[in-house]
JSON list of C-alpha atoms in Angstrom, two decimals:
[
{"chain": "A", "resi": 28, "resn": "MET", "atom": "CA", "xyz": [42.80, -5.91, -62.70]},
{"chain": "A", "resi": 29, "resn": "ARG", "atom": "CA", "xyz": [41.60, -8.78, -64.85]},
{"chain": "A", "resi": 30, "resn": "PRO", "atom": "CA", "xyz": [39.24, -7.60, -67.61]},
{"chain": "A", "resi": 31, "resn": "THR", "atom": "CA", "xyz": [36.29, -9.74, -66.51]},
{"chain": "A", "resi": 32, "resn": "TRP", "atom": "CA", "xyz": [34.43, -6.52, -65.64]},
{"chain": "A", "resi": 33, "resn": "GLN", "atom": "CA", "xyz": [34.53, -3.38, -67.79]},
{"chain": "A", "resi": 34, "resn": "PHE", "atom": "CA", "xyz": [33.40, 0.23, -67.59]},
{"chain": "A", "resi": 35, "resn": "GLY", "atom": "CA", "xyz": [30.97, 1.25, -70.31]},
{"chain": "A", "resi": 36, "resn": "ASP", "atom": "CA", "xyz": [28.94, 4.33, -71.17]},
{"chain": "A", "resi": 37, "resn": "VAL", "atom": "CA", "xyz": [25.29, 4.64, -70.23]},
{"chain": "A", "resi": 38, "resn": "TYR", "atom": "CA", "xyz": [23.84, 6.36, -73.31]},
{"chain": "A", "resi": 39, "resn": "GLY", "atom": "CA", "xyz": [20.54, 7.47, -71.83]},
{"chain": "A", "resi": 40, "resn": "LEU", "atom": "CA", "xyz": [18.23, 7.09, -68.87]},
{"chain": "A", "resi": 41, "resn": "ASP", "atom": "CA", "xyz": [15.11, 5.61, -70.45]},
{"chain": "A", "resi": 42, "resn": "PRO", "atom": "CA", "xyz": [14.49, 1.86, -70.02]},
{"chain": "A", "resi": 43, "resn": "GLU", "atom": "CA", "xyz": [15.36, 1.00, -73.64]},
{"chain": "A", "resi": 44, "resn": "LEU", "atom": "CA", "xyz": [18.85, 2.56, -73.40]},
{"chain": "A", "resi": 45, "resn": "LEU", "atom": "CA", "xyz": [19.45, 1.18, -69.90]},
{"chain": "A", "resi": 46, "resn": "SER", "atom": "CA", "xyz": [18.63, -2.29, -71.25]},
{"chain": "A", "resi": 47, "resn": "MET", "atom": "CA", "xyz": [21.68, -1.97, -73.56]},
{"chain": "A", "resi": 48, "resn": "VAL", "atom": "CA", "xyz": [24.05, -1.88, -70.57]},
{"chain": "A", "resi": 49, "resn": "PRO", "atom": "CA", "xyz": [25.59, -5.34, -69.97]},
{"chain": "A", "resi": 50, "resn": "ARG", "atom": "CA", "xyz": [24.49, -6.98, -66.71]},
{"chain": "A", "resi": 51, "resn": "PRO", "atom": "CA", "xyz": [25.18, -7.48, -63.90]},
{"chain": "A", "resi": 52, "resn": "VAL", "atom": "CA", "xyz": [26.28, -3.95, -62.91]},
{"chain": "A", "resi": 53, "resn": "CYS", "atom": "CA", "xyz": [28.23, -3.62, -59.65]},
{"chain": "A", "resi": 54, "resn": "ALA", "atom": "CA", "xyz": [28.96, 0.14, -59.62]},
{"chain": "A", "resi": 55, "resn": "VAL", "atom": "CA", "xyz": [27.85, 3.35, -61.34]},
{"chain": "A", "resi": 56, "resn": "LEU", "atom": "CA", "xyz": [29.97, 6.48, -61.72]},
{"chain": "A", "resi": 57, "resn": "LEU", "atom": "CA", "xyz": [28.44, 9.91, -62.30]},
{"chain": "A", "resi": 58, "resn": "LEU", "atom": "CA", "xyz": [30.39, 12.88, -63.66]},
{"chain": "A", "resi": 59, "resn": "PHE", "atom": "CA", "xyz": [28.55, 16.13, -62.99]},
{"chain": "A", "resi": 60, "resn": "PRO", "atom": "CA", "xyz": [29.17, 19.90, -62.87]},
{"chain": "A", "resi": 61, "resn": "VAL", "atom": "CA", "xyz": [29.85, 21.48, -59.48]},
{"chain": "A", "resi": 62, "resn": "THR", "atom": "CA", "xyz": [27.56, 24.52, -59.63]},
{"chain": "A", "resi": 63, "resn": "GLU", "atom": "CA", "xyz": [26.41, 27.06, -57.07]},
{"chain": "A", "resi": 64, "resn": "LYS", "atom": "CA", "xyz": [23.09, 25.21, -56.78]},
{"chain": "A", "resi": 65, "resn": "TYR", "atom": "CA", "xyz": [24.89, 21.94, -56.10]},
{"chain": "A", "resi": 66, "resn": "GLU", "atom": "CA", "xyz": [27.23, 23.48, -53.52]},
{"chain": "A", "resi": 67, "resn": "ALA", "atom": "CA", "xyz": [24.27, 25.02, -51.68]},
{"chain": "A", "resi": 68, "resn": "PHE", "atom": "CA", "xyz": [22.49, 21.65, -51.67]},
{"chain": "A", "resi": 69, "resn": "LYS", "atom": "CA", "xyz": [25.65, 19.85, -50.51]},
{"chain": "A", "resi": 70, "resn": "HIS", "atom": "CA", "xyz": [26.04, 22.20, -47.55]},
{"chain": "A", "resi": 71, "resn": "GLU", "atom": "CA", "xyz": [22.36, 21.86, -46.63]},
{"chain": "A", "resi": 72, "resn": "GLU", "atom": "CA", "xyz": [22.54, 18.05, -46.87]},
{"chain": "A", "resi": 73, "resn": "GLU", "atom": "CA", "xyz": [25.64, 17.86, -44.66]},
{"chain": "A", "resi": 74, "resn": "GLU", "atom": "CA", "xyz": [24.11, 20.05, -41.97]},
{"chain": "A", "resi": 75, "resn": "LYS", "atom": "CA", "xyz": [20.89, 18.01, -41.98]},
{"chain": "A", "resi": 76, "resn": "LEU", "atom": "CA", "xyz": [22.70, 14.64, -41.78]},
{"chain": "A", "resi": 77, "resn": "LYS", "atom": "CA", "xyz": [24.97, 15.81, -38.96]},
{"chain": "A", "resi": 78, "resn": "GLY", "atom": "CA", "xyz": [21.82, 16.19, -36.87]},
{"chain": "A", "resi": 79, "resn": "GLN", "atom": "CA", "xyz": [20.25, 12.96, -38.17]},
{"chain": "A", "resi": 80, "resn": "PRO", "atom": "CA", "xyz": [23.04, 10.38, -38.44]},
{"chain": "A", "resi": 81, "resn": "GLN", "atom": "CA", "xyz": [22.53, 7.68, -41.06]},
{"chain": "A", "resi": 82, "resn": "ASP", "atom": "CA", "xyz": [22.89, 3.95, -40.54]},
{"chain": "A", "resi": 83, "resn": "VAL", "atom": "CA", "xyz": [26.06, 3.30, -42.57]},
{"chain": "A", "resi": 84, "resn": "SER", "atom": "CA", "xyz": [27.31, -0.28, -42.79]},
{"chain": "A", "resi": 85, "resn": "PRO", "atom": "CA", "xyz": [30.85, -0.82, -41.43]},
{"chain": "A", "resi": 86, "resn": "ASP", "atom": "CA", "xyz": [31.47, -2.81, -44.63]},
{"chain": "A", "resi": 87, "resn": "VAL", "atom": "CA", "xyz": [31.38, 0.35, -46.77]},
{"chain": "A", "resi": 88, "resn": "TYR", "atom": "CA", "xyz": [34.85, 1.37, -48.00]},
{"chain": "A", "resi": 89, "resn": "PHE", "atom": "CA", "xyz": [34.90, 5.19, -48.05]},
{"chain": "A", "resi": 90, "resn": "MET", "atom": "CA", "xyz": [37.75, 7.65, -48.38]},
{"chain": "A", "resi": 91, "resn": "LYS", "atom": "CA", "xyz": [38.10, 11.42, -48.46]},
{"chain": "A", "resi": 92, "resn": "GLN", "atom": "CA", "xyz": [39.61, 13.26, -51.44]},
{"chain": "A", "resi": 93, "resn": "THR", "atom": "CA", "xyz": [42.57, 15.48, -50.56]},
{"chain": "A", "resi": 94, "resn": "ILE", "atom": "CA", "xyz": [44.40, 15.41, -53.92]},
{"chain": "A", "resi": 95, "resn": "GLY", "atom": "CA", "xyz": [43.24, 17.96, -56.50]},
{"chain": "A", "resi": 96, "resn": "ASN", "atom": "CA", "xyz": [41.54, 16.61, -59.65]},
{"chain": "A", "resi": 97, "resn": "ALA", "atom": "CA", "xyz": [41.76, 13.01, -58.41]},
{"chain": "A", "resi": 98, "resn": "CYS", "atom": "CA", "xyz": [38.00, 12.47, -58.10]},
{"chain": "A", "resi": 99, "resn": "GLY", "atom": "CA", "xyz": [38.05, 9.99, -60.99]},
{"chain": "A", "resi": 100, "resn": "THR", "atom": "CA", "xyz": [40.66, 7.87, -59.24]},
{"chain": "A", "resi": 101, "resn": "ILE", "atom": "CA", "xyz": [38.77, 8.12, -55.92]},
{"chain": "A", "resi": 102, "resn": "GLY", "atom": "CA", "xyz": [35.56, 7.09, -57.74]},
{"chain": "A", "resi": 103, "resn": "LEU", "atom": "CA", "xyz": [37.32, 4.08, -59.25]},
{"chain": "A", "resi": 104, "resn": "ILE", "atom": "CA", "xyz": [38.74, 3.06, -55.86]},
{"chain": "A", "resi": 105, "resn": "HIS", "atom": "CA", "xyz": [35.26, 3.36, -54.31]},
{"chain": "A", "resi": 106, "resn": "ALA", "atom": "CA", "xyz": [33.76, 1.26, -57.13]},
{"chain": "A", "resi": 107, "resn": "VAL", "atom": "CA", "xyz": [36.41, -1.46, -56.87]},
{"chain": "A", "resi": 108, "resn": "ALA", "atom": "CA", "xyz": [36.94, -1.56, -53.09]},
{"chain": "A", "resi": 109, "resn": "ASN", "atom": "CA", "xyz": [33.22, -2.13, -52.46]},
{"chain": "A", "resi": 110, "resn": "ASN", "atom": "CA", "xyz": [33.03, -4.96, -55.01]},
{"chain": "A", "resi": 111, "resn": "GLN", "atom": "CA", "xyz": [35.98, -7.16, -54.19]},
{"chain": "A", "resi": 112, "resn": "LYS", "atom": "CA", "xyz": [33.74, -10.25, -54.06]},
{"chain": "A", "resi": 113, "resn": "HIS", "atom": "CA", "xyz": [32.88, -9.74, -57.76]},
{"chain": "A", "resi": 114, "resn": "LEU", "atom": "CA", "xyz": [36.16, -8.50, -59.23]},
{"chain": "A", "resi": 115, "resn": "GLU", "atom": "CA", "xyz": [39.36, -10.35, -60.04]},
{"chain": "A", "resi": 116, "resn": "PHE", "atom": "CA", "xyz": [42.76, -8.81, -59.41]},
{"chain": "A", "resi": 117, "resn": "GLU", "atom": "CA", "xyz": [46.10, -9.56, -61.01]},
{"chain": "A", "resi": 118, "resn": "PRO", "atom": "CA", "xyz": [48.49, -11.25, -58.51]},
{"chain": "A", "resi": 119, "resn": "ASP", "atom": "CA", "xyz": [50.66, -8.14, -57.99]},
{"chain": "A", "resi": 120, "resn": "SER", "atom": "CA", "xyz": [47.86, -5.55, -58.28]},
{"chain": "A", "resi": 121, "resn": "PRO", "atom": "CA", "xyz": [48.89, -2.22, -56.67]},
{"chain": "A", "resi": 122, "resn": "LEU", "atom": "CA", "xyz": [45.18, -1.40, -56.32]},
{"chain": "A", "resi": 123, "resn": "LYS", "atom": "CA", "xyz": [44.44, -4.61, -54.40]},
{"chain": "A", "resi": 124, "resn": "LYS", "atom": "CA", "xyz": [47.45, -3.95, -52.17]},
{"chain": "A", "resi": 125, "resn": "PHE", "atom": "CA", "xyz": [46.26, -0.38, -51.50]},
{"chain": "A", "resi": 126, "resn": "ILE", "atom": "CA", "xyz": [42.71, -1.52, -50.64]},
{"chain": "A", "resi": 127, "resn": "VAL", "atom": "CA", "xyz": [43.93, -4.26, -48.28]},
{"chain": "A", "resi": 128, "resn": "GLN", "atom": "CA", "xyz": [46.39, -1.92, -46.53]},
{"chain": "A", "resi": 129, "resn": "THR", "atom": "CA", "xyz": [43.78, 0.83, -46.04]},
{"chain": "A", "resi": 130, "resn": "SER", "atom": "CA", "xyz": [40.59, -1.15, -45.42]},
{"chain": "A", "resi": 131, "resn": "LYS", "atom": "CA", "xyz": [40.56, -0.61, -41.64]},
{"chain": "A", "resi": 132, "resn": "MET", "atom": "CA", "xyz": [41.66, 3.05, -41.78]},
{"chain": "A", "resi": 133, "resn": "ALA", "atom": "CA", "xyz": [39.42, 6.08, -41.23]},
{"chain": "A", "resi": 134, "resn": "SER", "atom": "CA", "xyz": [38.44, 8.02, -44.38]},
{"chain": "A", "resi": 135, "resn": "GLU", "atom": "CA", "xyz": [41.01, 10.79, -43.70]},
{"chain": "A", "resi": 136, "resn": "GLU", "atom": "CA", "xyz": [43.78, 8.23, -43.10]},
{"chain": "A", "resi": 137, "resn": "LYS", "atom": "CA", "xyz": [43.00, 6.54, -46.42]},
{"chain": "A", "resi": 138, "resn": "ALA", "atom": "CA", "xyz": [43.35, 9.92, -48.14]},
{"chain": "A", "resi": 139, "resn": "ALA", "atom": "CA", "xyz": [46.73, 10.57, -46.49]},
{"chain": "A", "resi": 140, "resn": "PHE", "atom": "CA", "xyz": [47.89, 7.07, -47.47]},
{"chain": "A", "resi": 141, "resn": "LEU", "atom": "CA", "xyz": [46.88, 7.68, -51.09]},
{"chain": "A", "resi": 142, "resn": "GLU", "atom": "CA", "xyz": [48.93, 10.90, -51.16]},
{"chain": "A", "resi": 143, "resn": "LYS", "atom": "CA", "xyz": [52.04, 8.83, -50.38]},
{"chain": "A", "resi": 144, "resn": "ASP", "atom": "CA", "xyz": [51.22, 5.83, -52.60]},
{"chain": "A", "resi": 145, "resn": "GLU", "atom": "CA", "xyz": [53.57, 6.09, -55.58]},
{"chain": "A", "resi": 146, "resn": "SER", "atom": "CA", "xyz": [52.13, 3.13, -57.54]},
{"chain": "A", "resi": 147, "resn": "ILE", "atom": "CA", "xyz": [48.59, 4.54, -57.60]},
{"chain": "A", "resi": 148, "resn": "ARG", "atom": "CA", "xyz": [49.85, 8.08, -58.34]},
{"chain": "A", "resi": 149, "resn": "VAL", "atom": "CA", "xyz": [51.98, 6.92, -61.28]},
{"chain": "A", "resi": 150, "resn": "THR", "atom": "CA", "xyz": [49.12, 4.84, -62.69]},
{"chain": "A", "resi": 151, "resn": "HIS", "atom": "CA", "xyz": [46.70, 7.77, -62.27]},
{"chain": "A", "resi": 152, "resn": "GLU", "atom": "CA", "xyz": [49.03, 10.19, -64.08]},
{"chain": "A", "resi": 153, "resn": "SER", "atom": "CA", "xyz": [49.89, 7.82, -66.94]},
{"chain": "A", "resi": 154, "resn": "SER", "atom": "CA", "xyz": [46.20, 6.96, -67.49]},
{"chain": "A", "resi": 155, "resn": "ALA", "atom": "CA", "xyz": [45.25, 10.64, -67.47]},
{"chain": "A", "resi": 156, "resn": "GLN", "atom": "CA", "xyz": [47.81, 11.36, -70.21]},
{"chain": "A", "resi": 157, "resn": "GLU", "atom": "CA", "xyz": [46.49, 8.50, -72.40]},
{"chain": "A", "resi": 158, "resn": "GLY", "atom": "CA", "xyz": [43.07, 10.12, -72.83]},
{"chain": "A", "resi": 159, "resn": "GLN", "atom": "CA", "xyz": [41.91, 11.92, -75.95]},
{"chain": "A", "resi": 160, "resn": "THR", "atom": "CA", "xyz": [41.77, 15.29, -74.24]},
{"chain": "A", "resi": 161, "resn": "GLU", "atom": "CA", "xyz": [44.55, 17.10, -72.45]},
{"chain": "A", "resi": 162, "resn": "ALA", "atom": "CA", "xyz": [44.47, 16.25, -68.74]},
{"chain": "A", "resi": 163, "resn": "PRO", "atom": "CA", "xyz": [44.28, 19.16, -66.29]},
{"chain": "A", "resi": 164, "resn": "SER", "atom": "CA", "xyz": [47.07, 19.65, -63.78]},
{"chain": "A", "resi": 165, "resn": "VAL", "atom": "CA", "xyz": [46.51, 18.70, -60.14]},
{"chain": "A", "resi": 166, "resn": "ASP", "atom": "CA", "xyz": [46.13, 22.38, -59.17]},
{"chain": "A", "resi": 167, "resn": "GLU", "atom": "CA", "xyz": [43.95, 23.51, -62.08]},
{"chain": "A", "resi": 168, "resn": "LYS", "atom": "CA", "xyz": [40.42, 24.54, -61.11]},
{"chain": "A", "resi": 169, "resn": "VAL", "atom": "CA", "xyz": [38.02, 22.00, -62.62]},
{"chain": "A", "resi": 170, "resn": "ASN", "atom": "CA", "xyz": [34.29, 22.30, -61.94]},
{"chain": "A", "resi": 171, "resn": "LEU", "atom": "CA", "xyz": [33.39, 18.72, -62.86]},
{"chain": "A", "resi": 172, "resn": "HIS", "atom": "CA", "xyz": [33.34, 15.94, -60.28]},
{"chain": "A", "resi": 173, "resn": "PHE", "atom": "CA", "xyz": [33.11, 12.11, -60.19]},
{"chain": "A", "resi": 174, "resn": "ILE", "atom": "CA", "xyz": [31.16, 10.17, -57.57]},
{"chain": "A", "resi": 175, "resn": "ALA", "atom": "CA", "xyz": [30.37, 6.45, -57.25]},
{"chain": "A", "resi": 176, "resn": "PHE", "atom": "CA", "xyz": [27.20, 4.53, -56.45]},
{"chain": "A", "resi": 177, "resn": "VAL", "atom": "CA", "xyz": [27.53, 1.01, -55.02]},
{"chain": "A", "resi": 178, "resn": "ASN", "atom": "CA", "xyz": [25.42, -1.66, -53.37]},
{"chain": "A", "resi": 179, "resn": "VAL", "atom": "CA", "xyz": [26.64, -2.71, -49.93]},
{"chain": "A", "resi": 180, "resn": "GLY", "atom": "CA", "xyz": [24.41, -5.01, -47.91]},
{"chain": "A", "resi": 181, "resn": "GLY", "atom": "CA", "xyz": [21.35, -4.21, -50.02]},
{"chain": "A", "resi": 182, "resn": "GLN", "atom": "CA", "xyz": [21.68, -0.43, -49.56]},
{"chain": "A", "resi": 183, "resn": "LEU", "atom": "CA", "xyz": [22.52, 2.09, -52.29]},
{"chain": "A", "resi": 184, "resn": "TYR", "atom": "CA", "xyz": [25.44, 4.30, -51.23]},
{"chain": "A", "resi": 185, "resn": "GLU", "atom": "CA", "xyz": [26.66, 7.51, -52.84]},
{"chain": "A", "resi": 186, "resn": "LEU", "atom": "CA", "xyz": [30.41, 7.81, -52.25]},
{"chain": "A", "resi": 187, "resn": "ASP", "atom": "CA", "xyz": [31.87, 11.27, -52.76]},
{"chain": "A", "resi": 188, "resn": "GLY", "atom": "CA", "xyz": [35.35, 12.11, -51.47]},
{"chain": "A", "resi": 189, "resn": "ARG", "atom": "CA", "xyz": [34.33, 15.77, -51.06]},
{"chain": "A", "resi": 190, "resn": "LYS", "atom": "CA", "xyz": [31.67, 14.80, -48.52]},
{"chain": "A", "resi": 191, "resn": "PRO", "atom": "CA", "xyz": [32.40, 13.86, -44.89]},
{"chain": "A", "resi": 192, "resn": "PHE", "atom": "CA", "xyz": [30.56, 10.54, -45.07]},
{"chain": "A", "resi": 193, "resn": "PRO", "atom": "CA", "xyz": [28.72, 8.18, -47.45]},
{"chain": "A", "resi": 194, "resn": "ILE", "atom": "CA", "xyz": [25.13, 9.07, -48.34]},
{"chain": "A", "resi": 195, "resn": "VAL", "atom": "CA", "xyz": [22.50, 6.32, -47.99]},
{"chain": "A", "resi": 196, "resn": "HIS", "atom": "CA", "xyz": [19.85, 6.33, -50.73]},
{"chain": "A", "resi": 197, "resn": "GLY", "atom": "CA", "xyz": [17.70, 3.41, -49.63]},
{"chain": "A", "resi": 198, "resn": "LYS", "atom": "CA", "xyz": [17.33, -0.20, -50.68]},
{"chain": "A", "resi": 199, "resn": "THR", "atom": "CA", "xyz": [18.87, -1.69, -53.82]},
{"chain": "A", "resi": 200, "resn": "SER", "atom": "CA", "xyz": [19.95, -5.08, -55.17]},
{"chain": "A", "resi": 201, "resn": "GLU", "atom": "CA", "xyz": [22.44, -6.56, -57.61]},
{"chain": "A", "resi": 202, "resn": "ASP", "atom": "CA", "xyz": [19.65, -6.70, -60.21]},
{"chain": "A", "resi": 203, "resn": "THR", "atom": "CA", "xyz": [18.37, -3.13, -59.74]},
{"chain": "A", "resi": 204, "resn": "LEU", "atom": "CA", "xyz": [21.57, -1.18, -58.90]},
{"chain": "A", "resi": 205, "resn": "LEU", "atom": "CA", "xyz": [21.77, 0.56, -62.29]},
{"chain": "A", "resi": 206, "resn": "GLU", "atom": "CA", "xyz": [18.11, 1.68, -62.27]},
{"chain": "A", "resi": 207, "resn": "ASP", "atom": "CA", "xyz": [18.29, 2.74, -58.61]},
{"chain": "A", "resi": 208, "resn": "ALA", "atom": "CA", "xyz": [21.50, 4.75, -59.13]},
{"chain": "A", "resi": 209, "resn": "VAL", "atom": "CA", "xyz": [20.01, 6.38, -62.25]},
{"chain": "A", "resi": 210, "resn": "GLU", "atom": "CA", "xyz": [17.04, 7.62, -60.19]},
{"chain": "A", "resi": 211, "resn": "VAL", "atom": "CA", "xyz": [19.52, 9.49, -57.94]},
{"chain": "A", "resi": 212, "resn": "CYS", "atom": "CA", "xyz": [21.41, 10.77, -61.01]},
{"chain": "A", "resi": 213, "resn": "LYS", "atom": "CA", "xyz": [18.12, 12.22, -62.32]},
{"chain": "A", "resi": 214, "resn": "VAL", "atom": "CA", "xyz": [17.85, 14.28, -59.11]},
{"chain": "A", "resi": 215, "resn": "PHE", "atom": "CA", "xyz": [21.34, 15.72, -59.77]},
{"chain": "A", "resi": 216, "resn": "MET", "atom": "CA", "xyz": [20.22, 16.66, -63.30]},
{"chain": "A", "resi": 217, "resn": "ALA", "atom": "CA", "xyz": [16.91, 18.16, -62.16]},
{"chain": "A", "resi": 218, "resn": "ARG", "atom": "CA", "xyz": [18.80, 20.39, -59.70]},
{"chain": "A", "resi": 219, "resn": "ASP", "atom": "CA", "xyz": [20.62, 22.06, -62.63]},
{"chain": "A", "resi": 220, "resn": "PRO", "atom": "CA", "xyz": [18.23, 21.83, -65.60]},
{"chain": "A", "resi": 221, "resn": "GLN", "atom": "CA", "xyz": [20.30, 24.27, -67.70]},
{"chain": "A", "resi": 222, "resn": "GLU", "atom": "CA", "xyz": [23.33, 21.98, -67.48]},
{"chain": "A", "resi": 223, "resn": "VAL", "atom": "CA", "xyz": [24.21, 19.29, -70.02]},
{"chain": "A", "resi": 224, "resn": "ARG", "atom": "CA", "xyz": [27.59, 18.20, -68.61]},
{"chain": "A", "resi": 225, "resn": "PHE", "atom": "CA", "xyz": [26.51, 14.88, -67.11]},
{"chain": "A", "resi": 226, "resn": "THR", "atom": "CA", "xyz": [28.08, 11.51, -67.90]},
{"chain": "A", "resi": 227, "resn": "ILE", "atom": "CA", "xyz": [27.23, 8.11, -66.44]},
{"chain": "A", "resi": 228, "resn": "ILE", "atom": "CA", "xyz": [29.38, 4.99, -66.73]},
{"chain": "A", "resi": 229, "resn": "ALA", "atom": "CA", "xyz": [28.64, 1.52, -65.36]},
{"chain": "A", "resi": 230, "resn": "LEU", "atom": "CA", "xyz": [31.00, -1.21, -64.18]},
{"chain": "A", "resi": 231, "resn": "SER", "atom": "CA", "xyz": [29.52, -4.34, -65.78]},
{"chain": "A", "resi": 232, "resn": "LYS", "atom": "CA", "xyz": [30.49, -7.96, -66.22]},
{"chain": "A", "resi": 233, "resn": "ASP", "atom": "CA", "xyz": [32.06, -8.38, -69.64]},
{"chain": "A", "resi": 234, "resn": "SER", "atom": "CA", "xyz": [29.55, -10.31, -71.69]},
{"chain": "A", "resi": 235, "resn": "TYR", "atom": "CA", "xyz": [31.96, -11.27, -74.48]}
]
């Protein structure tokens, strides 16, 4: 992708620290611990929403996660695929090709397609090895998970490949996406007050 938009850390949740994040923001990624409390909430939420279907826009790009420890890659795909009108791709971008090829597929089909996509897999593995910490193997049990928050049609969506469908969190806008997503992130933190393993990053327009 062309570096016109960049991921950057969100250093804190109070207005002063949020004001340091370059604008506009088109996606927010949350890394959080998968705890017993969270798993119980997730199950409860799924059961409730199965009985009360949400109004999810057909324009939302959503995929399931079937590859172990690939939640970061799934989060990135969710962030990018739902912001194609903002982002610029290189001419031969494997990511753009993947999104175009899978855009009309069901969430499970997208996941199966990703399993077979060599270009994304190779990029994922090489990026994972470039980090400052040793990357876990695909099969290693990791209790941290990435999800994405995006604005599609003026609605805030939580996109989590471990869930059966997107979660609608109400109205948002291009101007308020960061603040609106942070309000949902605060609920995740309040659910596990003893936990400190939360990280938020924002996909912002490069201001330099």
